[in-house]
Amino acid sequence: MTDFQGPENPPGEEKPETDDQAARLPLVIVTGPTASGKSGLALALAECARGTLINADSMQVYRELRILTARPGEADAARVPHRLYGELAAADPCSAARWRAMAVEAVAEVTAAGRLPLLVGGTGLYFRAFAEGLADIPPVPAEVRAAAQARRRDLGPEAFHAELAARDPVLGGRLAPGDTQRVLRAWEVVEATGRPLSAWQETAPESYPGRVITLVLDPPRQDLYAACDARVPRMVAEGALDEVTALVRLGLDPALPAMRALGVPELAAHLRGELSLDAATAAMQQATRRYAKRQTTWFRHQMADAYRITATDLEAQAAAAMMHLEKADQTCG
């Protein structure tokens, strides 16, 4: 019997393992472009391998974005435990460093309980941050984040970027003025710590010490694009417009990550009367396809050694995934 064939325990009925047993449990990454079937595959694996799903999607972390991010629902959560889904308010931005801290804690707790941790999502930067670590930058106080946003509004993007470049020439030369979130982050760090973010990034990070097995869904492009197109009208039918209406009513800064999630700008433009619903839907489909293309390129270059799964139906995906997991377990065991 391998690590992937342990007895199934219903959610909440955990069987703690010894430190030695827990140390043998690998971390499984299930990733791929949007609309490729990551969540369904991860759920199937978790059910047969006593696993817990841990969110690694930068938008599924926001509780206001359930429909547009295709976040797992209550029925899925009743089948296996889920962690870090809908964890934060849209007004509370989640950086890669913050997510990593939450994910490291979640993985440790899941492993200690004797369950297989599965990191699930499509945010490549999160996976890199988890595996390779990030510089130990002190938390930025909320008042400094608010000051950064106010400063950018007062100066405008170009002048704000110039101010950052004077304080952190390395990142000032690397980032464009329109790269709002990263420019804000760099300004916040130097303001809060007195040290440029580029200098912090030069410090040696702490990498993840355990075994990592990575599964990447890589369906044929025509199938992936068809899935991207099909999911958008389904989301609209499920209430995506109401979801964006509620989000817009919060009056949040448009630079916040949640306000730039796929579908939010397009449906917000429809609510303002700038686009018809049909035009907004078409724009969402195009944005989703483009995002999926960027993700696919990133995974092929940055996760070249991962186990790749090209199947598009869940049964075939699950069979391929289990084969790869068994193979990795025999190789590393």
Short mmCIF file of C-alpha atoms in Angstrom, two decimals:
data_model
loop_
_atom_site.label_atom_id
_atom_site.label_comp_id
_atom_site.label_asym_id
_atom_site.label_seq_id
_atom_site.Cartn_x
_atom_site.Cartn_y
_atom_site.Cartn_z
CA MET A 1 0.00 0.00 0.00
CA THR A 2 1.41 3.39 -0.99
CA ASP A 3 0.94 6.86 0.48
CA PHE A 4 -1.81 7.42 -2.08
CA GLN A 5 -3.99 4.48 -1.10
CA GLY A 6 -4.67 5.13 2.56
CA PRO A 7 -8.10 4.46 4.08
CA GLU A 8 -10.64 7.18 3.45
CA ASN A 9 -11.80 9.33 6.36
CA PRO A 10 -14.78 11.65 6.04
CA PRO A 11 -13.98 15.37 6.46
CA GLY A 12 -13.42 16.14 10.11
CA GLU A 13 -12.64 12.53 11.07
CA GLU A 14 -8.87 12.85 10.95
CA LYS A 15 -6.47 10.14 12.04
CA PRO A 16 -3.28 11.81 13.34
CA GLU A 17 -0.05 10.16 12.24
CA THR A 18 3.36 9.97 13.84
CA ASP A 19 6.01 12.50 12.83
CA ASP A 20 7.75 9.84 10.74
CA GLN A 21 4.57 8.91 8.89
CA ALA A 22 3.67 12.55 8.28
CA ALA A 23 7.15 13.23 6.94
CA ARG A 24 6.60 10.60 4.23
CA LEU A 25 3.53 12.36 2.85
CA PRO A 26 4.41 14.39 -0.24
CA LEU A 27 2.86 17.66 -1.29
CA VAL A 28 0.89 17.31 -4.52
CA ILE A 29 0.45 20.31 -6.79
CA VAL A 30 -2.49 20.19 -9.21
CA THR A 31 -2.29 23.04 -11.68
CA GLY A 32 -2.92 24.10 -15.24
CA PRO A 33 -4.64 26.90 -17.15
CA THR A 34 -8.07 28.18 -16.26
CA ALA A 35 -10.97 25.96 -17.39
CA SER A 36 -8.70 22.90 -17.70
CA GLY A 37 -10.45 20.94 -14.92
CA LYS A 38 -8.04 21.40 -11.99
CA SER A 39 -10.66 21.53 -9.27
CA GLY A 40 -12.51 18.45 -10.47
CA LEU A 41 -9.32 16.42 -10.75
CA ALA A 42 -8.04 17.55 -7.35
CA LEU A 43 -11.37 16.68 -5.75
CA ALA A 44 -11.28 13.18 -7.26
CA LEU A 45 -7.70 12.64 -6.08
CA ALA A 46 -8.49 13.90 -2.59
CA GLU A 47 -11.42 11.51 -2.27
CA CYS A 48 -9.39 8.44 -3.17
CA ALA A 49 -6.21 9.46 -1.33
CA ARG A 50 -7.58 11.03 1.88
CA GLY A 51 -6.51 14.46 0.75
CA THR A 52 -7.26 18.06 1.61
CA LEU A 53 -7.49 20.77 -1.05
CA ILE A 54 -5.51 23.96 -0.33
CA ASN A 55 -6.25 26.92 -2.56
CA ALA A 56 -3.40 28.25 -4.70
CA ASP A 57 -5.47 30.60 -6.86
CA SER A 58 -4.89 34.29 -6.28
CA MET A 59 -8.57 35.16 -6.88
CA GLN A 60 -10.35 32.23 -5.21
CA VAL A 61 -8.94 33.54 -1.94
CA TYR A 62 -11.51 36.40 -2.02
CA ARG A 63 -14.89 35.54 -0.55
CA GLU A 64 -16.88 37.94 -2.76
CA LEU A 65 -15.77 36.17 -5.95
CA ARG A 66 -17.38 32.75 -5.81
CA ILE A 67 -18.95 32.51 -9.27
CA LEU A 68 -16.41 34.38 -11.39
CA THR A 69 -13.49 32.41 -9.95
CA ALA A 70 -15.32 29.05 -10.13
CA ARG A 71 -14.59 28.57 -6.45
CA PRO A 72 -15.60 25.16 -5.05
CA GLY A 73 -19.03 25.25 -3.45
CA GLU A 74 -20.56 23.76 -0.32
CA ALA A 75 -21.22 20.39 -1.96
CA ASP A 76 -17.53 20.01 -2.80
CA ALA A 77 -16.49 21.12 0.67
CA ALA A 78 -18.74 18.42 2.13
CA ARG A 79 -16.85 15.74 0.18
CA VAL A 80 -13.30 16.62 1.27
CA PRO A 81 -11.79 19.40 3.42
CA HIS A 82 -10.93 22.67 1.67
CA ARG A 83 -8.54 25.33 2.97
CA LEU A 84 -7.88 29.00 2.03
CA TYR A 85 -10.94 29.36 -0.21
CA GLY A 86 -12.84 32.63 0.33
CA GLU A 87 -10.42 33.37 3.13
CA LEU A 88 -10.13 37.16 2.70
CA ALA A 89 -12.34 40.11 1.89
CA ALA A 90 -11.88 41.75 -1.50
CA ALA A 91 -10.72 44.90 0.28
CA ASP A 92 -7.87 42.94 1.88
CA PRO A 93 -5.21 42.31 -0.81
CA CYS A 94 -3.33 39.02 -0.71
CA SER A 95 0.31 39.06 -1.77
CA ALA A 96 2.31 35.97 -2.69
CA ALA A 97 4.17 36.27 0.61
CA ARG A 98 0.97 36.43 2.62
CA TRP A 99 -0.53 33.49 0.77
CA ARG A 100 2.65 31.45 1.26
CA ALA A 101 2.56 32.01 5.01
CA MET A 102 -1.06 30.80 5.14
CA ALA A 103 -0.33 27.86 2.84
CA VAL A 104 2.73 26.69 4.79
CA GLU A 105 0.63 26.62 7.95
CA ALA A 106 -2.21 24.80 6.19
CA VAL A 107 0.11 22.17 4.69
CA ALA A 108 1.69 21.51 8.09
CA GLU A 109 -1.72 21.06 9.74
CA VAL A 110 -3.04 18.82 6.96
CA THR A 111 0.05 16.63 7.00
CA ALA A 112 0.03 16.37 10.80
CA ALA A 113 -3.56 15.12 10.55
CA GLY A 114 -2.42 12.34 8.23
CA ARG A 115 -4.09 13.71 5.12
CA LEU A 116 -2.45 14.29 1.74
CA PRO A 117 -2.06 18.05 1.03
CA LEU A 118 -3.00 19.09 -2.50
CA LEU A 119 -2.18 22.64 -3.60
CA VAL A 120 -4.72 23.49 -6.29
CA GLY A 121 -4.83 26.54 -8.55
CA GLY A 122 -3.42 28.31 -11.55
CA THR A 123 -1.29 31.08 -10.05
CA GLY A 124 2.25 30.19 -11.05
CA LEU A 125 3.84 32.78 -8.81
CA TYR A 126 2.21 31.15 -5.78
CA PHE A 127 3.69 27.77 -6.59
CA ARG A 128 7.13 29.26 -7.11
CA ALA A 129 6.85 31.19 -3.86
CA PHE A 130 5.81 28.06 -1.99
CA ALA A 131 8.53 25.80 -3.38
CA GLU A 132 11.41 28.27 -3.48
CA GLY A 133 10.46 30.62 -0.68
CA LEU A 134 10.35 34.41 -0.51
CA ALA A 135 12.43 37.01 1.24
CA ASP A 136 11.33 37.53 4.84
CA ILE A 137 9.90 41.02 4.40
CA PRO A 138 8.18 42.49 7.48
CA PRO A 139 4.41 43.01 7.14
CA VAL A 140 3.37 46.37 5.75
CA PRO A 141 0.98 48.22 8.09
CA ALA A 142 -2.48 48.96 6.73
CA GLU A 143 -1.94 52.70 7.10
CA VAL A 144 1.14 52.52 4.84
CA ARG A 145 -0.84 50.62 2.18
CA ALA A 146 -3.56 53.26 2.36
CA ALA A 147 -0.94 56.02 2.11
CA ALA A 148 0.56 54.41 -0.98
CA GLN A 149 -2.80 54.24 -2.73
CA ALA A 150 -3.60 57.85 -1.79
CA ARG A 151 -0.18 59.00 -2.98
CA ARG A 152 -0.65 57.31 -6.34
CA ARG A 153 -4.08 58.88 -6.76
CA ASP A 154 -2.69 62.33 -5.94
CA LEU A 155 0.41 62.13 -8.14
CA GLY A 156 -0.88 59.96 -10.95
CA PRO A 157 0.74 56.75 -12.24
CA GLU A 158 3.72 58.34 -14.00
CA ALA A 159 4.82 60.65 -11.17
CA PHE A 160 4.23 57.93 -8.58
CA HIS A 161 6.41 55.57 -10.57
CA ALA A 162 9.11 58.23 -10.83
CA GLU A 163 9.03 58.64 -7.05
CA LEU A 164 9.44 54.88 -6.63
CA ALA A 165 12.34 54.86 -9.11
CA ALA A 166 14.14 57.46 -6.98
CA ARG A 167 13.78 55.26 -3.89
CA ASP A 168 14.24 51.83 -5.52
CA PRO A 169 16.08 52.29 -8.84
CA VAL A 170 16.24 48.54 -9.53
CA LEU A 171 12.49 47.95 -9.43
CA GLY A 172 11.81 51.40 -10.83
CA GLY A 173 13.67 50.35 -13.95
CA ARG A 174 12.02 46.94 -14.07
CA LEU A 175 8.37 47.90 -13.51
CA ALA A 176 6.15 49.92 -15.83
CA PRO A 177 4.01 52.76 -14.42
CA GLY A 178 0.90 50.82 -15.35
CA ASP A 179 1.92 47.78 -13.29
CA THR A 180 -0.16 49.16 -10.46
CA GLN A 181 -0.06 46.37 -7.91
CA ARG A 182 3.69 45.76 -8.11
CA VAL A 183 4.55 49.47 -8.12
CA LEU A 184 2.37 49.98 -5.05
CA ARG A 185 3.97 47.00 -3.33
CA ALA A 186 7.49 48.28 -3.99
CA TRP A 187 6.61 51.77 -2.69
CA GLU A 188 4.93 50.30 0.42
CA VAL A 189 7.95 48.18 1.33
CA VAL A 190 10.51 50.95 1.08
CA GLU A 191 8.18 53.30 2.96
CA ALA A 192 7.49 50.81 5.75
CA THR A 193 10.96 49.31 6.15
CA GLY A 194 13.34 51.97 4.87
CA ARG A 195 14.86 49.33 2.61
CA PRO A 196 14.08 48.87 -1.12
CA LEU A 197 12.07 45.80 -2.07
CA SER A 198 14.81 44.90 -4.56
CA ALA A 199 17.28 44.67 -1.66
CA TRP A 200 14.91 42.45 0.31
CA GLN A 201 14.54 40.17 -2.70
CA GLU A 202 18.28 39.55 -2.76
CA THR A 203 18.17 37.80 0.62
CA ALA A 204 18.21 34.00 0.53
CA PRO A 205 14.65 32.58 0.84
CA GLU A 206 13.66 29.46 2.73
CA SER A 207 12.55 26.74 0.31
CA TYR A 208 9.97 24.05 1.05
CA PRO A 209 11.85 21.08 2.58
CA GLY A 210 9.44 18.27 1.70
CA ARG A 211 8.73 16.18 -1.37
CA VAL A 212 6.71 17.89 -4.09
CA ILE A 213 4.92 16.10 -6.92
CA THR A 214 3.54 18.39 -9.62
CA LEU A 215 0.70 17.53 -11.99
CA VAL A 216 0.02 19.99 -14.81
CA LEU A 217 -3.13 19.78 -16.91
CA ASP A 218 -2.16 20.62 -20.49
CA PRO A 219 -5.16 20.02 -22.78
CA PRO A 220 -5.09 20.68 -26.53
CA ARG A 221 -5.52 24.37 -27.23
CA GLN A 222 -8.78 24.03 -29.17
CA ASP A 223 -10.35 22.08 -26.31
CA LEU A 224 -9.07 24.55 -23.74
CA TYR A 225 -10.41 27.57 -25.63
CA ALA A 226 -13.77 25.86 -26.09
CA ALA A 227 -13.94 25.28 -22.33
CA CYS A 228 -13.02 28.92 -21.69
CA ASP A 229 -15.80 30.13 -23.99
CA ALA A 230 -18.38 27.74 -22.51
CA ARG A 231 -17.77 28.68 -18.88
CA VAL A 232 -18.47 32.42 -19.33
CA PRO A 233 -22.19 32.27 -20.25
CA ARG A 234 -22.59 29.60 -17.57
CA MET A 235 -21.17 31.99 -14.98
CA VAL A 236 -23.47 34.77 -16.17
CA ALA A 237 -26.45 32.43 -15.89
CA GLU A 238 -25.38 31.47 -12.35
CA GLY A 239 -25.38 35.08 -11.18
CA ALA A 240 -22.00 36.60 -12.06
CA LEU A 241 -23.64 39.95 -12.83
CA ASP A 242 -25.17 40.12 -9.35
CA GLU A 243 -21.79 39.19 -7.90
CA VAL A 244 -20.08 42.09 -9.67
CA THR A 245 -22.92 44.44 -8.75
CA ALA A 246 -22.38 43.67 -5.08
CA LEU A 247 -18.61 44.06 -5.48
CA VAL A 248 -18.91 47.43 -7.21
CA ARG A 249 -21.22 48.69 -4.46
CA LEU A 250 -18.39 48.23 -1.96
CA GLY A 251 -16.66 51.21 -3.57
CA LEU A 252 -13.24 49.55 -3.55
CA ASP A 253 -10.07 50.90 -5.11
CA PRO A 254 -10.03 49.66 -8.73
CA ALA A 255 -6.33 48.83 -8.30
CA LEU A 256 -7.13 46.04 -5.82
CA PRO A 257 -6.51 42.53 -7.19
CA ALA A 258 -10.14 41.44 -6.74
CA MET A 259 -11.32 44.34 -8.89
CA ARG A 260 -9.16 43.07 -11.76
CA ALA A 261 -10.29 39.44 -11.65
CA LEU A 262 -11.44 37.92 -14.93
CA GLY A 263 -14.94 39.15 -15.64
CA VAL A 264 -15.04 41.98 -13.13
CA PRO A 265 -13.88 44.82 -15.44
CA GLU A 266 -16.07 43.61 -18.30
CA LEU A 267 -19.26 43.21 -16.27
CA ALA A 268 -18.56 46.45 -14.41
CA ALA A 269 -18.38 48.19 -17.80
CA HIS A 270 -21.78 46.68 -18.64
CA LEU A 271 -23.20 47.97 -15.35
CA ARG A 272 -21.93 51.46 -16.24
CA GLY A 273 -23.72 51.25 -19.60
CA GLU A 274 -20.50 51.09 -21.60
CA LEU A 275 -21.02 47.56 -22.95
CA SER A 276 -24.03 45.45 -23.79
CA LEU A 277 -24.25 42.17 -21.92
CA ASP A 278 -23.41 40.30 -25.12
CA ALA A 279 -20.35 42.49 -25.69
CA ALA A 280 -19.26 42.08 -22.07
CA THR A 281 -19.63 38.32 -22.35
CA ALA A 282 -17.56 38.25 -25.54
CA ALA A 283 -14.89 40.40 -23.89
CA MET A 284 -14.82 38.02 -20.90
CA GLN A 285 -14.38 35.06 -23.23
CA GLN A 286 -11.50 36.75 -25.01
CA ALA A 287 -9.82 37.74 -21.74
CA THR A 288 -10.21 34.19 -20.42
CA ARG A 289 -8.66 32.65 -23.54
CA ARG A 290 -5.74 35.07 -23.40
CA TYR A 291 -5.17 34.34 -19.73
CA ALA A 292 -5.28 30.60 -20.37
CA LYS A 293 -2.70 31.01 -23.13
CA ARG A 294 -0.35 32.94 -20.82
CA GLN A 295 -0.75 30.32 -18.11
CA THR A 296 -0.06 27.47 -20.53
CA THR A 297 3.12 29.16 -21.72
CA TRP A 298 4.26 29.78 -18.13
CA PHE A 299 3.67 26.20 -17.02
CA ARG A 300 5.46 24.75 -20.04
CA HIS A 301 8.54 26.88 -19.39
CA GLN A 302 8.59 27.13 -15.61
CA MET A 303 7.35 23.62 -14.77
CA ALA A 304 9.06 21.68 -17.52
CA ASP A 305 9.79 18.71 -15.25
CA ALA A 306 6.20 18.29 -14.05
CA TYR A 307 3.97 15.35 -14.93
CA ARG A 308 1.75 16.56 -17.77
CA ILE A 309 -1.81 15.39 -18.39
CA THR A 310 -3.35 16.14 -21.78
CA ALA A 311 -6.69 14.36 -21.28
CA THR A 312 -9.81 16.51 -21.13
CA ASP A 313 -12.35 14.23 -19.43
CA LEU A 314 -12.20 13.72 -15.68
CA GLU A 315 -11.97 9.93 -15.72
CA ALA A 316 -8.95 9.95 -18.02
CA GLN A 317 -7.35 12.80 -16.10
CA ALA A 318 -7.76 10.95 -12.80
CA ALA A 319 -6.33 7.72 -14.22
CA ALA A 320 -3.30 9.55 -15.57
CA ALA A 321 -2.82 11.44 -12.33
CA MET A 322 -2.94 8.29 -10.20
CA MET A 323 -0.43 6.63 -12.52
CA HIS A 324 1.97 9.56 -12.12
CA LEU A 325 1.50 9.65 -8.34
CA GLU A 326 2.18 5.93 -8.01
CA LYS A 327 5.24 6.24 -10.21
CA ALA A 328 6.58 9.17 -8.19
CA ASP A 329 5.89 7.33 -4.95
CA GLN A 330 7.82 4.27 -6.12
CA THR A 331 10.70 6.43 -7.35
CA CYS A 332 10.98 8.46 -4.15
CA GLY A 333 9.86 5.89 -1.63
#
